[in-house]
Every structure is written in C-alpha cells, then in structure tokens.
C-alpha cells in the first residue's frame, strides 16, 4: 500500500492501460493550454480487436462519438466510455476517459455544443508495444 496514492488513478487497471492526462495541461476554464495537449484513454486492452479493425480499415479523420454526461451520470461519478466515429460508422467502445479527467472532457464537449459545432474530439490511434492506444487530440479544440 502506497503512503501517498495518486488521486484519480484507477489501480484496478494494468499499469500500461491506465491512460494519461493532466489538469496542468488546461487553463482555469478547462480549455487546453496549447495545440499539443493530448489525453490517452484508459482501459483500451479489452478493445484491441476493434482498434485493429479501425487501423486496418485506413480510416482518416477519426473523432470521438460521445456526448456530455447527464446530471445523473455526473452525480454517480460514472466513467465516460468512448466510441469512435470514422465518418461512415460508429465503432464499439475503445476505452474510457482516465479517472479524474471526466470533467475536462465533459466541459470541452459542452463548449463545442454551445458553439454550435460538431460535438466530437479528434483522435489518433497509436501502435505501442503493449497494443493500440487511443489519444484524444484535446489541443485541436482550442
């Protein structure tokens, strides 16, 4: 047992599948600090087949297909499951927003909705040693 555990880290997931992101990458109103700000999804290991299909299909312009959380889901601190939109179809689940960063994604989705633009975050799928990882390109929303 760690004396000082990191807040927001889901220790039930394998170390290489916990995702990554930081509040330090966002300014006071949760907008990305710069255009290079990214967030890696957690819990992608169970969805490797779905990610492999997306990569092999050669789809470009992949975006998230999630909506802002409802008040009820926010009150229960429910995780945000992420699906991807390839332009023609919506994929199955490919991961979840890392614990503790749900408010960042939710606030940015609401901001897009208020502007009247598509409520989608651009995505990059990377091949890593441990499998495919989904990176949300949060800086593209700036």
XYZ file of N, CA and C in Angstrom:
426
model
N 0.846 -1.179 0.000
C 0.000 0.000 0.000
C 0.884 1.232 0.000
N 0.592 2.127 -0.929
C 1.358 3.356 -1.044
C 0.934 4.337 0.046
N 1.913 5.044 0.574
C 1.623 6.020 1.601
C 0.876 7.217 1.015
N 1.347 7.697 -0.150
C 0.715 8.825 -0.831
C 0.263 8.352 -2.197
N -0.995 7.901 -2.303
C -1.502 7.421 -3.578
C -1.864 8.591 -4.462
N -1.655 8.424 -5.762
C -2.021 9.463 -6.712
C -3.535 9.503 -6.857
N -4.091 10.676 -6.814
C -5.531 10.824 -6.979
C -5.918 10.570 -8.422
N -7.067 9.952 -8.613
C -7.610 9.788 -9.943
C -7.054 8.619 -10.725
N -6.118 7.867 -10.186
C -5.547 6.734 -10.901
C -6.338 5.488 -10.547
N -6.818 4.782 -11.555
C -7.581 3.557 -11.337
C -6.600 2.399 -11.201
N -6.337 1.994 -9.981
C -5.339 0.950 -9.732
C -5.861 -0.440 -10.070
N -7.128 -0.569 -10.444
C -7.656 -1.856 -10.872
C -7.205 -2.215 -12.279
N -6.770 -1.221 -13.049
C -6.312 -1.449 -14.414
C -4.814 -1.742 -14.425
N -4.344 -2.485 -15.439
C -2.897 -2.708 -15.555
C -2.162 -1.379 -15.699
N -0.954 -1.333 -15.238
C -0.156 -0.099 -15.232
C -0.040 0.530 -16.629
N 0.056 -0.298 -17.676
C 0.222 0.233 -19.034
C -1.105 0.567 -19.718
N -2.222 0.431 -18.998
C -3.530 0.700 -19.588
C -4.369 1.644 -18.731
N -3.730 2.494 -17.967
C -4.454 3.433 -17.090
C -4.737 4.763 -17.756
N -4.223 4.957 -18.943
C -4.431 6.225 -19.627
C -3.523 7.298 -19.051
N -3.565 8.465 -19.667
C -2.722 9.548 -19.196
C -3.321 10.882 -19.592
N -3.221 11.809 -18.702
C -3.639 13.181 -18.919
C -3.388 13.950 -17.639
N -3.380 15.259 -17.715
C -3.087 16.059 -16.537
C -3.892 17.349 -16.546
N -4.343 17.753 -15.376
C -5.023 19.044 -15.248
C -4.076 20.192 -15.554
N -2.774 19.966 -15.435
C -1.801 21.016 -15.727
C -1.815 21.429 -17.194
N -2.409 20.592 -18.062
C -2.478 20.891 -19.487
C -3.650 21.792 -19.851
N -4.422 22.224 -18.848
C -5.622 23.017 -19.089
C -5.590 24.277 -18.245
N -6.181 25.356 -18.776
C -6.250 26.612 -18.037
C -7.491 26.610 -17.153
N -7.747 27.702 -16.465
C -8.769 27.763 -15.418
C -10.157 27.292 -15.850
N -10.567 27.502 -17.090
C -11.909 27.093 -17.528
C -11.889 25.770 -18.291
N -10.835 24.980 -18.068
C -10.642 23.647 -18.632
C -10.480 23.625 -20.146
N -10.070 24.749 -20.732
C -9.696 24.725 -22.141
C -8.234 24.299 -22.230
N -7.867 23.604 -23.313
C -6.477 23.154 -23.456
C -5.505 24.328 -23.437
N -4.386 24.126 -22.774
C -3.370 25.165 -22.652
C -2.746 25.507 -24.003
N -2.526 24.482 -24.857
C -1.943 24.723 -26.177
C -2.436 23.686 -27.175
N -2.020 23.811 -28.422
C -2.491 22.936 -29.508
C -1.941 21.518 -29.404
N -0.904 21.295 -28.608
C -0.288 19.968 -28.477
C -0.872 19.146 -27.325
N -1.852 19.648 -26.636
C -2.437 18.951 -25.484
C -3.153 17.676 -25.937
N -2.817 16.559 -25.280
C -3.435 15.272 -25.597
C -3.862 14.557 -24.319
N -4.668 13.508 -24.500
C -5.095 12.663 -23.396
C -5.182 11.233 -23.942
N -4.557 10.287 -23.271
C -4.590 8.885 -23.693
C -5.688 8.166 -22.914
N -6.548 7.448 -23.629
C -7.657 6.749 -22.982
C -7.174 5.580 -22.135
N -7.920 5.287 -21.089
C -7.652 4.145 -20.214
C -8.511 2.964 -20.650
N -8.157 1.792 -20.172
C -8.922 0.558 -20.376
C -9.146 0.234 -21.848
N -8.095 0.347 -22.660
C -8.179 0.008 -24.082
C -7.828 -1.451 -24.358
N -7.228 -2.143 -23.405
C -6.817 -3.533 -23.645
C -7.960 -4.441 -24.091
N -9.146 -4.365 -23.485
C -10.227 -5.266 -23.912
C -10.738 -4.992 -25.330
N -10.364 -3.859 -25.907
C -10.911 -3.449 -27.198
C -9.865 -3.454 -28.312
N -8.829 -4.249 -28.185
C -7.756 -4.279 -29.178
C -8.245 -4.727 -30.552
N -9.183 -5.663 -30.613
C -9.698 -6.126 -31.911
C -10.413 -4.998 -32.645
N -11.217 -4.234 -31.924
C -11.935 -3.100 -32.513
C -10.946 -2.051 -33.025
N -9.914 -1.768 -32.237
C -8.909 -0.781 -32.647
C -8.123 -1.275 -33.854
N -7.779 -2.547 -33.880
C -7.051 -3.117 -35.019
C -7.875 -2.979 -36.296
N -9.183 -3.252 -36.218
C -10.062 -3.102 -37.374
C -10.074 -1.661 -37.876
N -10.136 -0.715 -36.959
C -10.148 0.696 -37.354
C -8.852 1.094 -38.058
N -7.723 0.636 -37.534
C -6.434 0.973 -38.130
C -6.305 0.321 -39.505
N -6.688 -0.952 -39.610
C -6.562 -1.669 -40.873
C -7.529 -1.161 -41.934
N -8.623 -0.539 -41.523
C -9.576 -0.002 -42.499
C -9.021 1.232 -43.201
N -7.971 1.833 -42.627
C -7.359 3.013 -43.237
C -8.182 4.273 -43.064
N -9.122 4.268 -42.140
C -9.982 5.431 -41.916
C -9.149 6.624 -41.466
N -9.484 7.788 -41.980
C -8.820 9.026 -41.565
C -9.875 9.953 -40.982
N -9.434 10.946 -40.261
C -10.381 11.894 -39.662
C -11.234 11.259 -38.588
N -10.651 10.370 -37.800
C -11.403 9.690 -36.740
C -11.666 10.669 -35.600
N -12.902 10.637 -35.090
C -13.307 11.523 -33.992
C -14.075 10.722 -32.956
N -14.215 11.295 -31.768
C -14.991 10.632 -30.720
C -16.475 10.723 -31.033
N -17.221 9.755 -30.530
C -18.681 9.752 -30.662
C -19.259 9.628 -29.259
N -19.041 10.670 -28.452
C -19.560 10.682 -27.090
C -20.340 11.972 -26.889
N -21.214 11.969 -25.925
C -21.983 13.173 -25.628
C -21.696 13.583 -24.186
N -21.961 14.827 -23.857
C -21.748 15.259 -22.464
C -22.565 14.398 -21.506
N -22.036 14.186 -20.312
C -22.728 13.360 -19.315
C -23.983 14.045 -18.812
N -24.959 13.238 -18.469
C -26.177 13.768 -17.876
C -25.889 14.124 -16.416
N -26.773 14.857 -15.809
C -26.622 15.240 -14.402
C -26.585 13.992 -13.528
N -27.413 12.998 -13.847
C -27.456 11.766 -13.065
C -26.130 11.011 -13.155
N -25.563 10.880 -14.362
C -24.289 10.186 -14.527
C -23.169 10.945 -13.836
N -23.234 12.265 -13.872
C -22.213 13.072 -13.216
C -22.299 12.932 -11.702
N -23.506 12.835 -11.181
C -23.695 12.673 -9.744
C -23.199 11.339 -9.230
N -23.231 10.314 -10.081
C -22.750 8.995 -9.694
C -21.267 8.817 -9.968
N -20.624 9.842 -10.555
C -19.211 9.778 -10.935
C -18.972 8.605 -11.889
N -19.878 8.461 -12.844
C -19.784 7.374 -13.815
C -18.651 7.642 -14.798
N -17.914 6.611 -15.177
C -16.846 6.793 -16.163
C -17.431 7.107 -17.542
N -16.663 7.781 -18.366
C -17.100 8.115 -19.718
C -16.511 7.091 -20.675
N -17.376 6.290 -21.275
C -16.962 5.296 -22.259
C -16.866 5.993 -23.611
N -15.803 5.702 -24.357
C -15.556 6.395 -25.620
C -15.748 5.441 -26.792
N -16.500 5.907 -27.779
C -16.660 5.228 -29.067
C -16.106 6.173 -30.125
N -15.746 5.632 -31.273
C -15.158 6.448 -32.325
C -16.064 6.513 -33.547
N -16.034 7.675 -34.208
C -16.795 7.919 -35.430
C -15.803 8.029 -36.565
N -15.957 7.174 -37.585
C -14.992 7.156 -38.690
C -15.499 7.887 -39.922
N -16.642 8.509 -39.844
C -17.208 9.189 -40.994
C -18.339 8.387 -41.597
N -18.241 7.062 -41.496
C -19.288 6.192 -42.029
C -20.025 5.447 -40.933
N -19.323 5.134 -39.865
C -19.946 4.324 -38.818
C -19.380 4.695 -37.450
N -20.112 4.272 -36.430
C -19.656 4.455 -35.055
C -19.143 3.108 -34.567
N -17.951 3.101 -33.999
C -17.340 1.864 -33.514
C -17.958 1.443 -32.193
N -17.553 0.276 -31.743
C -17.887 -0.147 -30.400
C -17.005 0.623 -29.425
N -17.103 0.364 -28.139
C -16.256 1.047 -27.159
C -14.775 0.773 -27.445
N -13.937 1.776 -27.213
C -12.489 1.620 -27.420
C -11.689 2.013 -26.180
N -12.344 2.433 -25.128
C -11.659 2.825 -23.904
C -12.518 3.771 -23.084
N -11.907 4.284 -22.014
C -12.604 5.219 -21.140
C -11.692 6.402 -20.841
N -12.316 7.516 -20.537
C -11.559 8.698 -20.132
C -10.872 8.360 -18.801
N -9.573 8.702 -18.651
C -8.880 8.392 -17.389
C -9.604 8.990 -16.188
N -9.601 8.250 -15.075
C -10.272 8.692 -13.854
C -9.788 10.083 -13.453
N -10.719 10.906 -13.080
C -10.403 12.249 -12.626
C -10.421 13.289 -13.735
N -10.386 12.853 -14.998
C -10.362 13.810 -16.105
C -11.698 13.871 -16.848
N -12.714 13.256 -16.284
C -14.029 13.267 -16.918
C -14.563 14.692 -17.068
N -14.326 15.531 -16.074
C -14.838 16.904 -16.125
C -14.193 17.698 -17.259
N -12.938 17.413 -17.566
C -12.247 18.110 -18.660
C -12.930 17.792 -19.987
N -13.144 16.509 -20.244
C -13.779 16.100 -21.496
C -15.212 16.625 -21.552
N -15.936 16.478 -20.465
C -17.329 16.910 -20.412
C -17.452 18.406 -20.684
N -16.621 19.202 -20.057
C -16.677 20.652 -20.235
C -16.342 21.054 -21.672
N -15.357 20.391 -22.273
C -14.998 20.717 -23.658
C -16.102 20.293 -24.630
N -16.772 19.178 -24.368
C -17.900 18.776 -25.213
C -19.041 19.776 -25.101
N -19.305 20.249 -23.894
C -20.363 21.254 -23.705
C -20.008 22.567 -24.408
N -18.754 22.921 -24.363
C -18.304 24.146 -25.027
C -18.507 24.038 -26.540
N -18.199 22.872 -27.117
C -18.423 22.673 -28.552
C -19.909 22.769 -28.887
N -20.742 22.174 -28.043
C -22.181 22.206 -28.255
C -22.703 23.644 -28.195
N -22.205 24.435 -27.262
C -22.632 25.831 -27.139
C -22.245 26.646 -28.370
N -21.116 26.304 -28.996
C -20.674 26.997 -30.210
C -21.487 26.598 -31.428
N -22.184 25.474 -31.329
C -22.984 25.005 -32.458
C -22.187 24.199 -33.467
N -21.047 23.662 -33.060
C -20.251 22.811 -33.953
C -20.405 21.354 -33.536
N -19.870 20.442 -34.356
C -19.965 19.021 -34.040
C -19.328 18.737 -32.681
N -20.001 17.931 -31.881
C -19.519 17.602 -30.537
C -18.619 16.376 -30.649
N -17.446 16.588 -31.260
C -16.502 15.499 -31.470
C -15.081 15.986 -31.229
N -14.287 15.103 -30.649
C -12.878 15.398 -30.381
C -12.036 14.582 -31.352
N -11.111 15.208 -32.083
C -10.247 14.453 -32.999
C -9.403 13.429 -32.237
N -9.101 12.316 -32.917
C -8.429 11.181 -32.281
C -7.273 10.696 -33.148
N -6.262 10.174 -32.488
C -5.153 9.488 -33.156
C -5.024 8.116 -32.504
N -4.900 7.070 -33.314
C -4.701 5.718 -32.781
C -3.237 5.362 -32.986
N -2.545 5.088 -31.890
C -1.117 4.788 -31.922
C -0.873 3.317 -31.644
N 0.098 2.741 -32.330
C 0.519 1.368 -32.066
C 1.682 1.434 -31.092
N 1.502 0.883 -29.901
C 2.538 0.849 -28.866
C 2.965 -0.586 -28.642
N 3.977 -0.758 -27.852
C 4.484 -2.094 -27.526
C 3.389 -2.955 -26.885
N 2.591 -2.372 -26.025
C 1.568 -3.131 -25.310
C 0.239 -3.219 -26.063
N 0.120 -2.605 -27.232
C -1.103 -2.663 -28.028
C -1.478 -1.295 -28.568
N -2.654 -1.207 -29.116
C -3.137 0.066 -29.660
C -3.627 0.959 -28.531
N -3.337 2.249 -28.648
C -3.783 3.240 -27.673
C -4.467 4.379 -28.417
N -5.531 4.889 -27.817
C -6.304 5.980 -28.406
C -5.904 7.275 -27.711
N -5.488 8.246 -28.511
C -5.075 9.546 -27.993
C -6.068 10.601 -28.451
N -6.687 11.271 -27.489
C -7.592 12.379 -27.814
C -6.753 13.624 -28.041
N -6.955 14.274 -29.157
C -6.200 15.489 -29.504
C -6.958 16.710 -28.962
N -6.872 16.868 -27.655
C -7.624 17.923 -26.969
C -7.214 19.314 -27.434
N -5.972 19.504 -27.801
C -5.492 20.812 -28.240
C -6.151 21.285 -29.512
N -6.690 20.371 -30.303
C -7.373 20.755 -31.545
C -8.671 21.514 -31.244
N -9.145 21.463 -30.006
C -10.374 22.157 -29.626
C -10.115 23.598 -29.239
N -8.878 23.988 -29.128
C -8.517 25.342 -28.678
C -8.979 26.389 -29.646
